[in-house]
Short mmCIF file of C-alpha atoms and ligand atoms in Angstrom, two decimals:
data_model
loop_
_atom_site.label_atom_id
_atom_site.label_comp_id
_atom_site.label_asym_id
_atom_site.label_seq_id
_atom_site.Cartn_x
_atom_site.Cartn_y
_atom_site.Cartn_z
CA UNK A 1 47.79 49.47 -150.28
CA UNK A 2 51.70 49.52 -149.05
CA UNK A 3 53.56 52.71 -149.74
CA UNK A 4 57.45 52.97 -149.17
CA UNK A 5 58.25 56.21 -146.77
CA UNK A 6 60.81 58.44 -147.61
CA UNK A 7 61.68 62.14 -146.76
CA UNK A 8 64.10 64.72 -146.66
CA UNK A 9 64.33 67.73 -144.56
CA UNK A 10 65.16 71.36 -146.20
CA UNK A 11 66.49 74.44 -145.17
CA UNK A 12 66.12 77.17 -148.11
CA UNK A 13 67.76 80.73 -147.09
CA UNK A 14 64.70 83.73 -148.24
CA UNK A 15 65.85 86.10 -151.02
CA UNK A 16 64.52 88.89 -148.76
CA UNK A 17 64.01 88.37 -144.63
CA UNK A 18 60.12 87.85 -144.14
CA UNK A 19 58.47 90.06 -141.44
CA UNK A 20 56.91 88.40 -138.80
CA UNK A 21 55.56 89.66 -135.20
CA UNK A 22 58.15 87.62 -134.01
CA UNK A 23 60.98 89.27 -135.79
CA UNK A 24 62.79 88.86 -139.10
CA UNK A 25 61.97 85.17 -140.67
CA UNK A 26 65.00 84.50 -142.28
CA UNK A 27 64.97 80.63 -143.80
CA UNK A 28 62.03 77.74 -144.59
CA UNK A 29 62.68 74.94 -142.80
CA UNK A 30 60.67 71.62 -144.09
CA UNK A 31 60.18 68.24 -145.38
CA UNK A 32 59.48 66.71 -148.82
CA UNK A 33 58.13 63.28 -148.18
CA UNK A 34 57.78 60.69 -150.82
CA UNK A 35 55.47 57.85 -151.23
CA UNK A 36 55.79 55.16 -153.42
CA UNK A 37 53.36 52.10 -153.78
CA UNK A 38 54.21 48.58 -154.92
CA UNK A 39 53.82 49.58 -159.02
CA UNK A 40 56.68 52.35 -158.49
CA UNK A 41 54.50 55.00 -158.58
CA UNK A 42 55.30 58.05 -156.66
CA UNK A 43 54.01 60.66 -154.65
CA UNK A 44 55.53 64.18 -153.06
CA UNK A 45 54.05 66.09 -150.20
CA UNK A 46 55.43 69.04 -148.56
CA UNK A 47 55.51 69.68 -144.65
CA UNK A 48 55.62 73.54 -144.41
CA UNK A 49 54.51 74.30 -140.60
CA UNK A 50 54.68 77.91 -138.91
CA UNK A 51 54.39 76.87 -135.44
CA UNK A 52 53.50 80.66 -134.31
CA UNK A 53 50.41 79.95 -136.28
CA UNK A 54 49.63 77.04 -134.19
CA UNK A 55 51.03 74.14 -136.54
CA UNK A 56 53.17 71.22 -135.31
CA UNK A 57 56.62 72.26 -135.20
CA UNK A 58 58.74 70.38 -137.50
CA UNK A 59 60.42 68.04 -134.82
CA UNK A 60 57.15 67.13 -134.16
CA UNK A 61 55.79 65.96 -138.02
CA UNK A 62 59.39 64.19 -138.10
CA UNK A 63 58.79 62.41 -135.01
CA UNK A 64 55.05 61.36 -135.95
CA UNK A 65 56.93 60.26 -139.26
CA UNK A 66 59.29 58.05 -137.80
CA UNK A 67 56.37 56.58 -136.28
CA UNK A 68 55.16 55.56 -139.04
CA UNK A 69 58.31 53.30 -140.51
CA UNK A 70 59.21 52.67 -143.68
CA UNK A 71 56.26 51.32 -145.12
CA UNK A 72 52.71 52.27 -144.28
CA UNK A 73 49.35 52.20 -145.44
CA UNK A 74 46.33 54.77 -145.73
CA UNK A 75 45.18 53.64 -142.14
CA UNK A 76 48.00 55.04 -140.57
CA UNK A 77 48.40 58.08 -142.34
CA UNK A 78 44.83 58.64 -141.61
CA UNK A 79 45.92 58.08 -138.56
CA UNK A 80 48.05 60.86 -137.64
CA UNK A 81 47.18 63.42 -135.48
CA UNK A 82 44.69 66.79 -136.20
CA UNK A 83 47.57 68.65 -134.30
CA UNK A 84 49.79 67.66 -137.22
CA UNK A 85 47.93 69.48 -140.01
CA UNK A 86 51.51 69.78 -142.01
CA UNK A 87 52.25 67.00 -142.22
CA UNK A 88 48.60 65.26 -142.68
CA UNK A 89 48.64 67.85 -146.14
CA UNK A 90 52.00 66.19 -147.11
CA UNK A 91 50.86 62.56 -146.67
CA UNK A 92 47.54 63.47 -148.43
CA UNK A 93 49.09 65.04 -151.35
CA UNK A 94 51.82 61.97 -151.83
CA UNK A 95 48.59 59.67 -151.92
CA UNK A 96 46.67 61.50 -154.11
CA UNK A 97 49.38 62.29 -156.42
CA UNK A 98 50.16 58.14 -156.52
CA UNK A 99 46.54 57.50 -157.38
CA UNK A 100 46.17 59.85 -160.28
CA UNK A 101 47.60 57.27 -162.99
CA UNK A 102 47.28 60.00 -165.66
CA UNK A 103 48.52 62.91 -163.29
CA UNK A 104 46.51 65.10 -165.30
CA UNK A 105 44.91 68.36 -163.97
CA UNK A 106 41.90 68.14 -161.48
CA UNK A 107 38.09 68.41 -163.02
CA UNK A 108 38.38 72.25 -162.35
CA UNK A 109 35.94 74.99 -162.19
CA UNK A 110 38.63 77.95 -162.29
CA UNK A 111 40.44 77.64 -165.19
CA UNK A 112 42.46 80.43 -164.71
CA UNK A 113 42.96 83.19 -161.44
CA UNK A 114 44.37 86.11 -161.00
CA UNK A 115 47.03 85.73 -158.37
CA UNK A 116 47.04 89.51 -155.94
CA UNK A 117 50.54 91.03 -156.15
CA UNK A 118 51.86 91.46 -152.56
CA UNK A 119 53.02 95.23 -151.96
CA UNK A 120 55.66 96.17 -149.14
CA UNK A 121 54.47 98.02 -146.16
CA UNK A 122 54.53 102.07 -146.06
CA UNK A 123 55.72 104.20 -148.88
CA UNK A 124 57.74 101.76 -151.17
CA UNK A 125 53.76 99.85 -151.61
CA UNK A 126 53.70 103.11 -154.49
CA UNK A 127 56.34 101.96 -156.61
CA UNK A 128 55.57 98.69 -156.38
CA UNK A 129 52.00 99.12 -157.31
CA UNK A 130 52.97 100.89 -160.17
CA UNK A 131 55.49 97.94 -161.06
CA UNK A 132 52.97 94.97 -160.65
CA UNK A 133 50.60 97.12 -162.58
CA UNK A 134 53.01 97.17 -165.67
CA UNK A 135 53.60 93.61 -165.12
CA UNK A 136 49.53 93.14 -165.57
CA UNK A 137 48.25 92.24 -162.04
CA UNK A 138 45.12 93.81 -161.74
CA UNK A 139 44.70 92.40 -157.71
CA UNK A 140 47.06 93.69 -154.98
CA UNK A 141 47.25 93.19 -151.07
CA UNK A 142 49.11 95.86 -149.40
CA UNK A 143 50.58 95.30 -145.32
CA UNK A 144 49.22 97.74 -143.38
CA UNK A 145 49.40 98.52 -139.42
CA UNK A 146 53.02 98.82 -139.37
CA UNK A 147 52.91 102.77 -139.73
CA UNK A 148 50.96 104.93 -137.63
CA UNK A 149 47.84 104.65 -138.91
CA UNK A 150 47.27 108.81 -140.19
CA UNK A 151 50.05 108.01 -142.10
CA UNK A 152 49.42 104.66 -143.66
CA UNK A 153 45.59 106.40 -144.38
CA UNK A 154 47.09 109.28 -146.77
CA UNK A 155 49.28 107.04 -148.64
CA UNK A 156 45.76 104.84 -148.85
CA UNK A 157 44.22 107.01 -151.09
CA UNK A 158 47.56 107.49 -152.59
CA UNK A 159 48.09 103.98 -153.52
CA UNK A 160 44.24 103.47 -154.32
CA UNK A 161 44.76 106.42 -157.32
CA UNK A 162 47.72 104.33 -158.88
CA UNK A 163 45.66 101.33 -158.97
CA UNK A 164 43.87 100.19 -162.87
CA UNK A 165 40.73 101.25 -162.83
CA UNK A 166 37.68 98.37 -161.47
CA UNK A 167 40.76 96.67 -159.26
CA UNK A 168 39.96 96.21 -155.50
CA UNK A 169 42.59 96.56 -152.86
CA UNK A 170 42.88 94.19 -149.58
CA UNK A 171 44.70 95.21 -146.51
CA UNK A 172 46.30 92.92 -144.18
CA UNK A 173 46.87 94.52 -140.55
CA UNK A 174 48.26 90.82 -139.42
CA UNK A 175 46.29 91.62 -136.15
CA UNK A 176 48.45 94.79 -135.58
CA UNK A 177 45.33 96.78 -134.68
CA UNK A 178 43.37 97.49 -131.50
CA UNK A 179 39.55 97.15 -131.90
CA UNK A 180 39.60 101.18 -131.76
CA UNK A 181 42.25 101.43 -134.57
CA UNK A 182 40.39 99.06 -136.55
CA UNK A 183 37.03 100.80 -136.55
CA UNK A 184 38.98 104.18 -137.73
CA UNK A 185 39.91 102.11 -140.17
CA UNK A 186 37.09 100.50 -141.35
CA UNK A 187 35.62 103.88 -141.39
CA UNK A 188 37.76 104.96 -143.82
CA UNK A 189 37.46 102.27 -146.00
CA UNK A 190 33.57 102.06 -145.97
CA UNK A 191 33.93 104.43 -149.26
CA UNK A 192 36.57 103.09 -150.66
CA UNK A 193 37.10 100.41 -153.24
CA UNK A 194 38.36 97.82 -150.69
CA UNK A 195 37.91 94.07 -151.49
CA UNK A 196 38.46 92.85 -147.75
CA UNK A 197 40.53 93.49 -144.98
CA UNK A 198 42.57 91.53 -143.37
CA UNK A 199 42.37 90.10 -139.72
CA UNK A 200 42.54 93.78 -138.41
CA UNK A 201 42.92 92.15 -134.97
CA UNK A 202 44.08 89.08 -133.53
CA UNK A 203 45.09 87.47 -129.91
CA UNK A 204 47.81 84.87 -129.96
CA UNK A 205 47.44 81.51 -127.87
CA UNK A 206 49.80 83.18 -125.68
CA UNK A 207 47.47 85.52 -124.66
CA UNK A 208 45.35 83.12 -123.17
CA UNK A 209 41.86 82.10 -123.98
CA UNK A 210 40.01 84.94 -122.27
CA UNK A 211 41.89 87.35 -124.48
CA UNK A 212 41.34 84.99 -127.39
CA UNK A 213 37.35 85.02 -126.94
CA UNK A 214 37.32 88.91 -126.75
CA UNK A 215 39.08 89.22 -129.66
CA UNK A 216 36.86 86.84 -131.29
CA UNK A 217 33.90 88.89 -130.17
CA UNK A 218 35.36 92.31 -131.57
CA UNK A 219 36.25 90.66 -135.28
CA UNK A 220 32.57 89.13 -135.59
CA UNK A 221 31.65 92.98 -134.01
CA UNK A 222 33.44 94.88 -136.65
CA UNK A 223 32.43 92.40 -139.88
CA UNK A 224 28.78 93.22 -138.26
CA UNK A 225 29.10 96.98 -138.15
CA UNK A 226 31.45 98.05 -141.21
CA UNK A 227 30.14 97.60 -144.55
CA UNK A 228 33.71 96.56 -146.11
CA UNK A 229 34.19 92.66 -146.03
CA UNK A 230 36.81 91.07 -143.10
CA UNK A 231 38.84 88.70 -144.12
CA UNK A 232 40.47 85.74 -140.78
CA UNK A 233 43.77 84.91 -141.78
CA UNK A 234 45.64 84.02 -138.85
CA UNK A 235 42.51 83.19 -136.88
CA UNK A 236 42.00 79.82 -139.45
CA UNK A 237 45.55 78.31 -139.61
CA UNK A 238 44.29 74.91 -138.44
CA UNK A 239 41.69 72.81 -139.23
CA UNK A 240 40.03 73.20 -135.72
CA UNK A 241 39.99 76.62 -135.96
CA UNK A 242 38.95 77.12 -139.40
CA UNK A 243 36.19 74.22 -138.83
CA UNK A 244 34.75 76.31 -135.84
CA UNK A 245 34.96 79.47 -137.28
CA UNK A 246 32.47 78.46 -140.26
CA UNK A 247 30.39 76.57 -138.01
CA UNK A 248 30.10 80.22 -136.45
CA UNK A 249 28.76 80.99 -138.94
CA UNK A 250 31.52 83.98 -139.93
CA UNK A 251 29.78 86.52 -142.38
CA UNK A 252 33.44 87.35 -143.85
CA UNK A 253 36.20 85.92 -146.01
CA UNK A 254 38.30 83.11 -144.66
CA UNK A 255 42.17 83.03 -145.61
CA UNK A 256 42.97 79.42 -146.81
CA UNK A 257 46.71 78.14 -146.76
CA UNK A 258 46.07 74.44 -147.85
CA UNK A 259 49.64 73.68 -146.27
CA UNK A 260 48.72 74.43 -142.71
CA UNK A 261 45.19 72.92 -142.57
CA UNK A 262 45.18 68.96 -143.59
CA UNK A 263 44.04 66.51 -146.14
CA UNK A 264 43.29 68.66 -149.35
CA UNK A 265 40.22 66.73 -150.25
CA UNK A 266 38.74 67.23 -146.25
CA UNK A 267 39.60 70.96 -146.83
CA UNK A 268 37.33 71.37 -149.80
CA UNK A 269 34.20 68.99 -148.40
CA UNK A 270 34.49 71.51 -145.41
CA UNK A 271 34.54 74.67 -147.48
CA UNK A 272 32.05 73.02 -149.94
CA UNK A 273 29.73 72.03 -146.84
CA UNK A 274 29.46 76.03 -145.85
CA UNK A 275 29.41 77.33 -149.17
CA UNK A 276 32.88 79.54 -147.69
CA UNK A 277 34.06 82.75 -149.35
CA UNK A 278 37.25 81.79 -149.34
CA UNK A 279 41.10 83.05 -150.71
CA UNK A 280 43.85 80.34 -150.98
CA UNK A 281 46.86 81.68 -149.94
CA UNK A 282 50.73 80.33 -149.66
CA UNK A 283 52.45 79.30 -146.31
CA UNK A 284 55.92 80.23 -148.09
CA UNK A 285 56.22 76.99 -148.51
CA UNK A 286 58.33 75.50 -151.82
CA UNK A 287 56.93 74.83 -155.36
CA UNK A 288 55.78 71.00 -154.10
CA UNK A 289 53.69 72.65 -151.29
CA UNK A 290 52.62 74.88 -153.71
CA UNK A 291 51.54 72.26 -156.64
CA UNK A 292 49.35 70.68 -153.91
CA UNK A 293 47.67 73.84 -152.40
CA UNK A 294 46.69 75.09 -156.24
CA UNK A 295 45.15 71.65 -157.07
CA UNK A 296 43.02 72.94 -154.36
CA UNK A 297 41.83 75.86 -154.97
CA UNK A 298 41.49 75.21 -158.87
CA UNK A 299 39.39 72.38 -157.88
CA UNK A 300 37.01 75.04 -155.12
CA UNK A 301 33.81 75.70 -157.05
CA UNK A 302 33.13 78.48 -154.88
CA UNK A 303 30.76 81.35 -156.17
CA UNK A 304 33.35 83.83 -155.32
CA UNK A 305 36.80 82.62 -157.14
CA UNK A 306 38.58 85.59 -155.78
CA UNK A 307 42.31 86.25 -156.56
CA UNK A 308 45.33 83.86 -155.08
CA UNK A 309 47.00 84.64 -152.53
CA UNK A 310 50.49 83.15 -153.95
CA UNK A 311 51.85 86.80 -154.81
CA UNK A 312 54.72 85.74 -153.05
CA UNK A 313 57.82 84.85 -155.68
CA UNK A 314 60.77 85.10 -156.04
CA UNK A 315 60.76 83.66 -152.59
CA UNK A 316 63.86 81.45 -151.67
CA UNK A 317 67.69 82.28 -152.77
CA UNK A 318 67.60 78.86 -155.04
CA UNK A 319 65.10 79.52 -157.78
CA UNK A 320 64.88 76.25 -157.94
CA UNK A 321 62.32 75.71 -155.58
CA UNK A 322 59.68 78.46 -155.93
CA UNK A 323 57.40 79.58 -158.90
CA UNK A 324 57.52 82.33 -161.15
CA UNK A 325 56.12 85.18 -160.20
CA UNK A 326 52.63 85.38 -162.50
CA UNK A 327 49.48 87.85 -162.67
CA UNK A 328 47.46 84.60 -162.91
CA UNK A 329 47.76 81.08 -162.80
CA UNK A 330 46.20 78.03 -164.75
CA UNK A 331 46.09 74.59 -163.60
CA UNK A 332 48.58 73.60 -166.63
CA UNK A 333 51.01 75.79 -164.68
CA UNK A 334 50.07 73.87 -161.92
CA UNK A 335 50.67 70.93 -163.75
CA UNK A 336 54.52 71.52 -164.70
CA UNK A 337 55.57 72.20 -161.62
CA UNK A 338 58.14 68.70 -161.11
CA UNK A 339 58.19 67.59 -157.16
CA UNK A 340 60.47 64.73 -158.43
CA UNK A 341 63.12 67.15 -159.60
CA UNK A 342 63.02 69.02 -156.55
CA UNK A 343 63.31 65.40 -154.33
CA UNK A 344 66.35 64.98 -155.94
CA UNK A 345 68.20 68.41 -156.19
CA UNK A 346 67.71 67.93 -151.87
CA UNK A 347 70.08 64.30 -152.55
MG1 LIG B 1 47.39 87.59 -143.83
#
């Protein structure tokens, strides 16, 4: 099988600055690629990389790209590089999308999820809860370490009391926390009706692999001594990573952006294999990214089924690339998400 290469690169301004530890994230920058085989049936993938996660950069998926010309097969895309996780998850989804004549929804064990509303860090999380609450989300993730932590622990219990009753609250710390600060923490929460928390601490690359190891050490430490579940976010954003960290045997959840990680059907064998706890979760990437990772995890049969992590719209300043924000998602939604449309409005 030939399929004709095309793609387009993207720059979509966000409605609202993302937070990052390396300052204010202000535009997605990607690539829609587009695969069409010798019928005329096409394909869309999305490259979405963060490269302070660890992904290619996107100079580098365009590069590998180009590499592969105008035409290629399934040898070469298999090809590509594990460093290029992106843009193996594009080239995946294009194929799979050309070989599913009826384009129908996956054989699915979750019907329907629950996506977790995303509250703002500090105070404004209150109001917020209170307005995803009307809106009928019953799972919320509030961003936490970004306060001094006595502070951020009153308005816990705070937020916790606004909350519908039976509806479990995860914390992401985005590795702001020292292993100290995260056992006050945990502490606190052992009581509380916490679903998980998320990657409390975390040691970039940069830091160098000693660094990384201890770090490693105090997460597996803490998910062994605390009662409340941990949850490795940043810790999994490649497939290497991820891969080892089950083989570890981690006792915890595992944060799943499909976008980051690699061929969607490799990503579920692997998560299959272990019998993971895991919660898909966006990359803020666009509503083709997004189509992709959700085939995913409607298709995970995993015992869990926990809430998405795609509480993220409205994302981008042109609607016309994200999703509607939802309390929970089918895989019809899924389904009438258009990649085509979205190929040509970049034209
Ligand atoms: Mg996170």
């Amino acid at each position: 099988m030939t399929y004709r290469l095309a793609w387009r690169r993207y720059r979509l301004p966000f409605l609202r600055a993302v937070r990052t530890a390396h300052g204010p994230w202000l535009a997605r920058e990607g690539l829609l690629v587009r695969l069409e085989d010798d019928a005329g049936r096409a394909g869309f993938g999305e490259v979405a990389p963060i490269p302070w996660f660890g992904t290619e950069t996107l100079a580098e998926a365009e590069a590998a790209l180009a590499g592969l010309g105008d035409a290629t097969g399934a040898t070469a895309i298999d090809g590509i590089d594990e460093s290029c996780g992106c843009l193996r998850f594009a080239l995946a989804a294009a194929v799979e999308e050309v070989g599913r004549a009826d384009g129908g929804p996956p054989a699915s064990a979750n019907a329907r999820l629950p996506v977790a509303a995303l509250l703002p860090a500090g105070k404004a999380a209150l109001a917020a809860a209170d307005k995803a609450r009307a809106d009928g989300y019953v799972a919320f993730k509030w961003k936490v370490g970004v306060l001094a932590g006595a502070d951020e622990q009153v308005l816990l219990d705070d937020l916790l009391a606004r909350l519908p009753k039976g509806a479990a609250l995860r914390l992401d710390a985005n590795g702001a926390w020292t292993a100290r600060q995260a056992s006050r923490w945990l502490d606190r929460c052992a009581e509380r009706p916490i679903e998980f928390v998320e990657q409390p601490c975390f040691a970039e690359a940069s830091a160098g692999a000693a660094a990384q190891r201890r770090t490693d050490d105090v997460l597996l430490g803490l998910a062994r001594d605390y009662p409340t579940k941990l949850a490795l976010d940043e810790s999994v954003a490649g497939w290497r990573a991820l891969q080892s960290w089950l083989a570890r045997g981690w006792p915890g959840v595992l944060v799943v952006k499909p976008a980051l990680l690699g061929a969607p059907a490799s990503v579920l064998a692997l998560l299959d294999q272990y019998h993971a706890d895991a919660v898909f979760s966006s990359a803020l990437e666009t509503a083709v990214g997004r189509r992709a990772a959700l085939r995913l995890a409607f298709s995970f049969k995993g015992a869990a089924a926990r809430a998405l992590g795609f509480g993220v719209a409205p994302l981008f300043e042109d609607t016309r690339f994200d999703c509607p924000p939802a309390p929970y998602l089918s895989i019809e939604d899924v389904s009438q998400i258009d990649p085509g449309a979205l190929w040509n409005a970049l034209n």
